[in-house]
Coordinates of C-alpha atoms in Angstrom, one line a residue:
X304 CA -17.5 -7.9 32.9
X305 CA -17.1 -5.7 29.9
X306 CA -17.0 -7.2 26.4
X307 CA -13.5 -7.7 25.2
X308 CA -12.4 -4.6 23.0
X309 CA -12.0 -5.3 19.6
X310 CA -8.8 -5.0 17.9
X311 CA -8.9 -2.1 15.4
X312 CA -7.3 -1.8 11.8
X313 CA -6.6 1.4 9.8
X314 CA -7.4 0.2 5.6
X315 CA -6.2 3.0 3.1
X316 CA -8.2 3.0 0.0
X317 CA -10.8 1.0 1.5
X318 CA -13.7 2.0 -0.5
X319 CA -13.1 0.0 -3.5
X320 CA -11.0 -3.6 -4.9
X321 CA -7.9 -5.0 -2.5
X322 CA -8.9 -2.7 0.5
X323 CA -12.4 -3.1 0.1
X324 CA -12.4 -6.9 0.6
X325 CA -9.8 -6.7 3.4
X326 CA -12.4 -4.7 5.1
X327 CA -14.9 -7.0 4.4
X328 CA -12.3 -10.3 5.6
X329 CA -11.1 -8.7 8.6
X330 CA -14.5 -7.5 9.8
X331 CA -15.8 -11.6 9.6
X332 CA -12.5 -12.1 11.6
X333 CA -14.0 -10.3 14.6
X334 CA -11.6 -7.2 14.0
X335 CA -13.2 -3.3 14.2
X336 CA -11.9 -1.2 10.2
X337 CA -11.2 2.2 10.1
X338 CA -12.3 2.7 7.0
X339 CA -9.7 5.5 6.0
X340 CA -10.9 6.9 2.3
X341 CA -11.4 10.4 0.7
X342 CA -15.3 9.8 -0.6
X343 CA -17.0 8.5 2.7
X344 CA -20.3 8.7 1.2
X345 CA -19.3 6.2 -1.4
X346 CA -17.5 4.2 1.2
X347 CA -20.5 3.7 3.4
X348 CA -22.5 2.7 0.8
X349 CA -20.2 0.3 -0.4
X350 CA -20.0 -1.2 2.7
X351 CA -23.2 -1.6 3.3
X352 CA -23.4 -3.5 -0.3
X353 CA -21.3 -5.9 1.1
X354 CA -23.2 -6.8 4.5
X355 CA -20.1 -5.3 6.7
X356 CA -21.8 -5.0 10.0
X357 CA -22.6 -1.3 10.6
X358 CA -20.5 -1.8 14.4
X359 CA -17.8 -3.2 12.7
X360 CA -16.3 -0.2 11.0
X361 CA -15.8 3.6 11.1
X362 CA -15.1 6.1 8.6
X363 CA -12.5 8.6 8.2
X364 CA -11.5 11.0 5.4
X365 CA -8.1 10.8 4.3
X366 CA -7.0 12.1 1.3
X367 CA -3.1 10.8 0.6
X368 CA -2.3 13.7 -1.8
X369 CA -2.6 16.5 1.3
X370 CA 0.0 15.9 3.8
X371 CA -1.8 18.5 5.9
X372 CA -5.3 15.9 5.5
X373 CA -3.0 13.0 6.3
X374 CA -2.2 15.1 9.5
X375 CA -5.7 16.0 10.5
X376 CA -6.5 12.0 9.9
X377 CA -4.1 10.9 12.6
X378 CA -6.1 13.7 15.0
X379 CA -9.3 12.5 13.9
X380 CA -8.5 8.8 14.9
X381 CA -6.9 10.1 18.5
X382 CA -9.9 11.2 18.8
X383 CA -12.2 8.8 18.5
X384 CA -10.3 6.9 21.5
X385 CA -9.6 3.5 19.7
X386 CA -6.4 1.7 20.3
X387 CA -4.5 1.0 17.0
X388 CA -3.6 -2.5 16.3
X389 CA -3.0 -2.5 12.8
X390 CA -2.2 -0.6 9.8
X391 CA -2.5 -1.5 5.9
X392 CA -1.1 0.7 3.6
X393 CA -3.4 -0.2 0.6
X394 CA -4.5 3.1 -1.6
X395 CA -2.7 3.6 -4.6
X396 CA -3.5 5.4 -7.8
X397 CA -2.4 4.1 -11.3
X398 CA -2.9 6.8 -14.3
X399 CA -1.2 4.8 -17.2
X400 CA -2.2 7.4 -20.1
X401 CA -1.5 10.7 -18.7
X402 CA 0.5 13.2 -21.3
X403 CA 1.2 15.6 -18.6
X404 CA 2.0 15.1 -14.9
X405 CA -0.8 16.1 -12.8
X406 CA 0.1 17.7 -9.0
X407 CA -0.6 16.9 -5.7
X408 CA -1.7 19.8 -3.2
X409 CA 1.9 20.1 -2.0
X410 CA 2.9 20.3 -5.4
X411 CA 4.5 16.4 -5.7
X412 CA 3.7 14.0 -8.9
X413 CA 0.7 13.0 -8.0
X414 CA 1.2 8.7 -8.2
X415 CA 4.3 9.5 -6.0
X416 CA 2.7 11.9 -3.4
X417 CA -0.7 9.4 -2.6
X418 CA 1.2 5.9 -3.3
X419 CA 4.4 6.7 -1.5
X420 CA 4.9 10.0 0.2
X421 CA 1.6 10.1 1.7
X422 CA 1.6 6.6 3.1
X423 CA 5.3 7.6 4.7
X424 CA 4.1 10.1 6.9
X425 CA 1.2 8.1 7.8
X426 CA 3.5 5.4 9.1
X427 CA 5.5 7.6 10.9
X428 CA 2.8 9.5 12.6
X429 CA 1.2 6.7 13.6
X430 CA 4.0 4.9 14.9
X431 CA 3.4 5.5 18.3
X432 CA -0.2 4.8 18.3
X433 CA 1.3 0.9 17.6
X434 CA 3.7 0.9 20.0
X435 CA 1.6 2.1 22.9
X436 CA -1.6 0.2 21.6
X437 CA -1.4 -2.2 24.2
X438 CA -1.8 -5.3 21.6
X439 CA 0.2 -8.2 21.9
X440 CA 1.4 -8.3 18.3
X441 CA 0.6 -5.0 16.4
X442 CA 1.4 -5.2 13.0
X443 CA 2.0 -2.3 9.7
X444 CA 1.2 -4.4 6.3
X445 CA 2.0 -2.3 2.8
X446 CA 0.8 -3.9 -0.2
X447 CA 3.4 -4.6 -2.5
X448 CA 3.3 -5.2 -6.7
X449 CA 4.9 -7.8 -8.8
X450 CA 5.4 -5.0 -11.0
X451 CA 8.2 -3.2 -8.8
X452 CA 10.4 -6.6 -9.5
X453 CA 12.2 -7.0 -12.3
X454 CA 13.2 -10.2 -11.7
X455 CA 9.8 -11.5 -12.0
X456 CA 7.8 -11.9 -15.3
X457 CA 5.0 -9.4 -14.6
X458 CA 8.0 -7.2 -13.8
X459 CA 9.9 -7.5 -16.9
X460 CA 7.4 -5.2 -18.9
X461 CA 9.3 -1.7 -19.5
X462 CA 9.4 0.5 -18.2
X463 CA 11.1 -0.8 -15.6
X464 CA 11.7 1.0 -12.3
X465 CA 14.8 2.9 -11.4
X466 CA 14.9 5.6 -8.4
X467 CA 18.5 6.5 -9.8
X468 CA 20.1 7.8 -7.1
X469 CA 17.3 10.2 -5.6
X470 CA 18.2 13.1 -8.2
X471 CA 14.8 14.2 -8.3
X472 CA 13.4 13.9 -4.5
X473 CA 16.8 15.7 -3.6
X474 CA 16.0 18.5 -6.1
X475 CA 12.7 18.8 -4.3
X476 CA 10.5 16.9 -6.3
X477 CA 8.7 20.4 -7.3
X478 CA 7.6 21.0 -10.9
X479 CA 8.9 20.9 -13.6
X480 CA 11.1 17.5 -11.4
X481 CA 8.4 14.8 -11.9
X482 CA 10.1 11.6 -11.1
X483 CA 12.1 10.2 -8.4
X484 CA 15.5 9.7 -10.4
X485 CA 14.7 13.7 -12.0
X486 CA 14.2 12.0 -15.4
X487 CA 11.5 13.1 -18.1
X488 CA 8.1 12.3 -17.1
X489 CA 6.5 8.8 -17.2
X490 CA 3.5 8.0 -15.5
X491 CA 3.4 4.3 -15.4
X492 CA 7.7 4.3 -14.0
X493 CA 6.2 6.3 -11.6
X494 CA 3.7 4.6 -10.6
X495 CA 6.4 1.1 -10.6
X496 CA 9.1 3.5 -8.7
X497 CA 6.5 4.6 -6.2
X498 CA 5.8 1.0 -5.0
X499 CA 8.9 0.2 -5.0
X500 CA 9.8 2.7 -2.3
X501 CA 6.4 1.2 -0.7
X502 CA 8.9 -2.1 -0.2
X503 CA 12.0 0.1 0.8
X504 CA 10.0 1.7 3.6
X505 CA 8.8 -1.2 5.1
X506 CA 12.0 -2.8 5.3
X507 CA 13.5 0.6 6.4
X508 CA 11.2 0.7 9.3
X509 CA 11.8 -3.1 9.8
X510 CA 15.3 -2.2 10.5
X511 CA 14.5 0.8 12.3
X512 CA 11.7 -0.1 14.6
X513 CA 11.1 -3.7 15.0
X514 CA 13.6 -4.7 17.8
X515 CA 12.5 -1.6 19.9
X516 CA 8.6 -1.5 19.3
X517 CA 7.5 -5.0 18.9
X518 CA 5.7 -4.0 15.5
X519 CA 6.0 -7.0 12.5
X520 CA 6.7 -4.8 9.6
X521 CA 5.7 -6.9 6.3
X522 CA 4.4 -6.6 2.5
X523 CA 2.9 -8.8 0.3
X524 CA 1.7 -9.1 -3.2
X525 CA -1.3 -11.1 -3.3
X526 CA -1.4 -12.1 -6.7
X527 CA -2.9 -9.9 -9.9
X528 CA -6.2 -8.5 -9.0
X529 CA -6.8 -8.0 -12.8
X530 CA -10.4 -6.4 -12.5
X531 CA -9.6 -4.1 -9.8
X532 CA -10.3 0.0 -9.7
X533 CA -6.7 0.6 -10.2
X534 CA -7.0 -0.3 -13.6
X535 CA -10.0 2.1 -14.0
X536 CA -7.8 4.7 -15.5
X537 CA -6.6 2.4 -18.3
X538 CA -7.7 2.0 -21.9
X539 CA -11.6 0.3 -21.8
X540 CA -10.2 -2.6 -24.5
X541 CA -7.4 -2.7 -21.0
X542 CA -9.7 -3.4 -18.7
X543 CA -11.6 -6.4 -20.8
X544 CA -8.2 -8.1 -21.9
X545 CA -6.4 -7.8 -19.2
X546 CA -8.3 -9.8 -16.3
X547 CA -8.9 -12.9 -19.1
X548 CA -5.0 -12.5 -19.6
X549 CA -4.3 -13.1 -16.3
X550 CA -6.5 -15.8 -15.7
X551 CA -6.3 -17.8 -18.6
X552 CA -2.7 -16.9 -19.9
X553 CA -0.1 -16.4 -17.0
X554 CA -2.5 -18.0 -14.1
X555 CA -1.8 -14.7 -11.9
X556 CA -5.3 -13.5 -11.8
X557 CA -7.0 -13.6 -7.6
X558 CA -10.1 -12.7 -7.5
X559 CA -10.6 -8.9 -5.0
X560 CA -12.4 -11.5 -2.5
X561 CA -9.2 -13.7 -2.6
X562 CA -6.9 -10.8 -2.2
X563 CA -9.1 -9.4 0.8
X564 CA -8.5 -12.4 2.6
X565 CA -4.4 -12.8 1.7
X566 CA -4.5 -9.1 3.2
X567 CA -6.5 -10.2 6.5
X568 CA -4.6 -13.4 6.9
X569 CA -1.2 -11.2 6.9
X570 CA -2.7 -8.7 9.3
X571 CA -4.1 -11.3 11.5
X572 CA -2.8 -15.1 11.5
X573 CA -0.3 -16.3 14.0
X574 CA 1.9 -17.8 10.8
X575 CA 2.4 -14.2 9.3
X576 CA 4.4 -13.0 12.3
X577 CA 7.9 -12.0 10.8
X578 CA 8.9 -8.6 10.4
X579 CA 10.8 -7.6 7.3
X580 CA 8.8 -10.5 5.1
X581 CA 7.6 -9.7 1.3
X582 CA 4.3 -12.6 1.3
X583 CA 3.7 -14.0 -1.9
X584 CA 1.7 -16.7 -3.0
X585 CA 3.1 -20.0 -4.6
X586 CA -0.5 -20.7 -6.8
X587 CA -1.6 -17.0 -6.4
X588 CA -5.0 -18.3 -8.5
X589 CA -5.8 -21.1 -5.9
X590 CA -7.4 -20.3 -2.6
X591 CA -5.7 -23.1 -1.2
X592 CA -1.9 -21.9 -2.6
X593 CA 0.3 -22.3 -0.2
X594 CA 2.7 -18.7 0.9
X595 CA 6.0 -17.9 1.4
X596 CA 8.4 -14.9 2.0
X597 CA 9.8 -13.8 -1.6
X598 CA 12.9 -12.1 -2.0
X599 CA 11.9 -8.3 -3.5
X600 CA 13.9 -6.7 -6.3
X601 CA 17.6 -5.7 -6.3
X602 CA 16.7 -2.6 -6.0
X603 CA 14.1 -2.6 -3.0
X604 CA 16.7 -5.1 -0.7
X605 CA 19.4 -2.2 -1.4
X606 CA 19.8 -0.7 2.4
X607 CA 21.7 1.8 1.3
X608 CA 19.2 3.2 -1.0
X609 CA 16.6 2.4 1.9
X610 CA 18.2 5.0 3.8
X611 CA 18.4 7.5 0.8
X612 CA 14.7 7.4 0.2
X613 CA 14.0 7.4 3.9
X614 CA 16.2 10.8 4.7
X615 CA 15.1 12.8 1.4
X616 CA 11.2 11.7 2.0
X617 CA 11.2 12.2 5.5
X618 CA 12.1 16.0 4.4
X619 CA 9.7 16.2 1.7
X620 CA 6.8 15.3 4.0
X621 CA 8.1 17.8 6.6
X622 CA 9.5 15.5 9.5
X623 CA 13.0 17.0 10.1

């Protein structure tokens, strides 16, 4: 008899912090990573850092930022003849002190284009290689932020997000419109607004897909992974205060291990089955703390503005 195919994973931003460790998690849980990253070379050595069995992962380049690049990934994978069990949506870039808004290659804000619009058409391209996969319970997992939720303390820090009504993705989102609600430009709103539509797609395709693919649709915030890469872009002062903050002021801080295996447990476990759910993480520092669905802010459980963001992205990324 052959050996029983292992069920394969795509990881965004898997070179580095949350993605990174979900590789690592996911790999000790028997499952095959596609390592999906724009510096392979750094990726493989990373990996290699942390013992990931060489048979246990495959690279890909995928740059978030080129819509043409996310594109040529989805060929690439085809390609390599692997059925698609899962999908995490974990890259995201995080550039807190920029004066100026910097581009991607198809001319969108840049936190917008690889955090949202990039991940979009990835979803939807892919979408197809879930449903047909064969597995038994394929899953598409988005990391969420505590920061895209007002309601929540980490949340409450202005700027707070606001998508307005779309004014700036139905403009075209081409310079000199830099954020979604066509507003002047500020990079860490757009880096909150640009999650937030993370959580308004997953629920979009919840309601979209679920019923008539199979696919469990979720997100989850795992808790703050103070010391992570994301911050890398921050003030250096930042990046010391901010992880003894969190662990020794608001009890948030989880460790990137921790994180990796919140991640692995949503992709994989029985108990995380539920389409549509936002995981969170009652003692989000204890290993042991026990999860549950959270409700996600007013504005990313508006379906109305689900559908909004869906229709204006889905042109912007060239899929009507």
């Amino acid at each position: 008899m052959e050996p029983q195919q292992k069920s394969t994973v795509i990881i965004t931003g898997a070179s580095s912090g949350v993605g990174l460790a979900a590789a690592k998690a996911l790999s000790q849980k028997g499952w095959h990573v596609v390592m999906a990253c724009r510096d392979l070379p750094k990726t493989e050595s990373v990996a290699q850092k942390l013992n990931i069995p060489r048979d246990s992962y495959t690279l890909l380049q995928l740059d978030l930022a080129d819509l043409s690049n996310v594109r040529q990934f989805v060929k690439n994978f085809r390609a390599t003849g692997k059925s698609l069990d899962a999908i995490v949506c974990n890259a995201a870039i995080y550039m807190p002190l920029l004066k100026q808004p910097l581009y991607s290659v198809d001319g969108y804000e840049l936190s917008v284009a690889t955090n949202h619009l990039g991940h979009f058409l990835l979803c939807n391209l892919m979408l197809e290689d879930l449903k047909n996969s064969g597995s038994a319970d394929p899953r598409l997992v988005i990391l969420g932020t505590v920061t895209h939720n007002p309601d929540e303390l980490g949340g409450k820090i202005p700027p707070r997000p606001d998508l307005g009504n779309f004014e700036g993705f139905e403009a075209g989102f081409k310079a000199p419109i830099t954020m979604i609600n066509g507003k002047q430009f500020e990079p860490v709103k757009a880096y909150k607004d640009s999650k937030v539509c993370n959580v308004l797609t997953m629920r979009e395709l919840h309601r979209r897909y679920h019923e008539s693919t199979g696919i469990t649709f979720s997100s989850l915030y795992p808790g703050c992974v103070a010391d992570t890469p994301l911050f890398r872009n921050h003030y250096p002062l930042f990046q010391k205060i901010f992880p003894w903050f969190q662990k020794n002021i608001t009890g948030g801080y989880v460790s990137q291990e921790l994180s990796g295996e919140r991640v692995a447990a949503v992709v994989a476990d029985p108990e995380y089955k539920q389409s549509g759910a936002y995981w969170s993480w009652g003692n989000r520092q204890k290993k042991d703390g026990k999860s549950f669905v959270q409700k996600v802010s007013p504005q990313a459980r508006d379906d109305e503005k689900a559908e909004r963001m869906w229709d204006l992205s889905a042109k912007l990324v060239g899929l009507t």
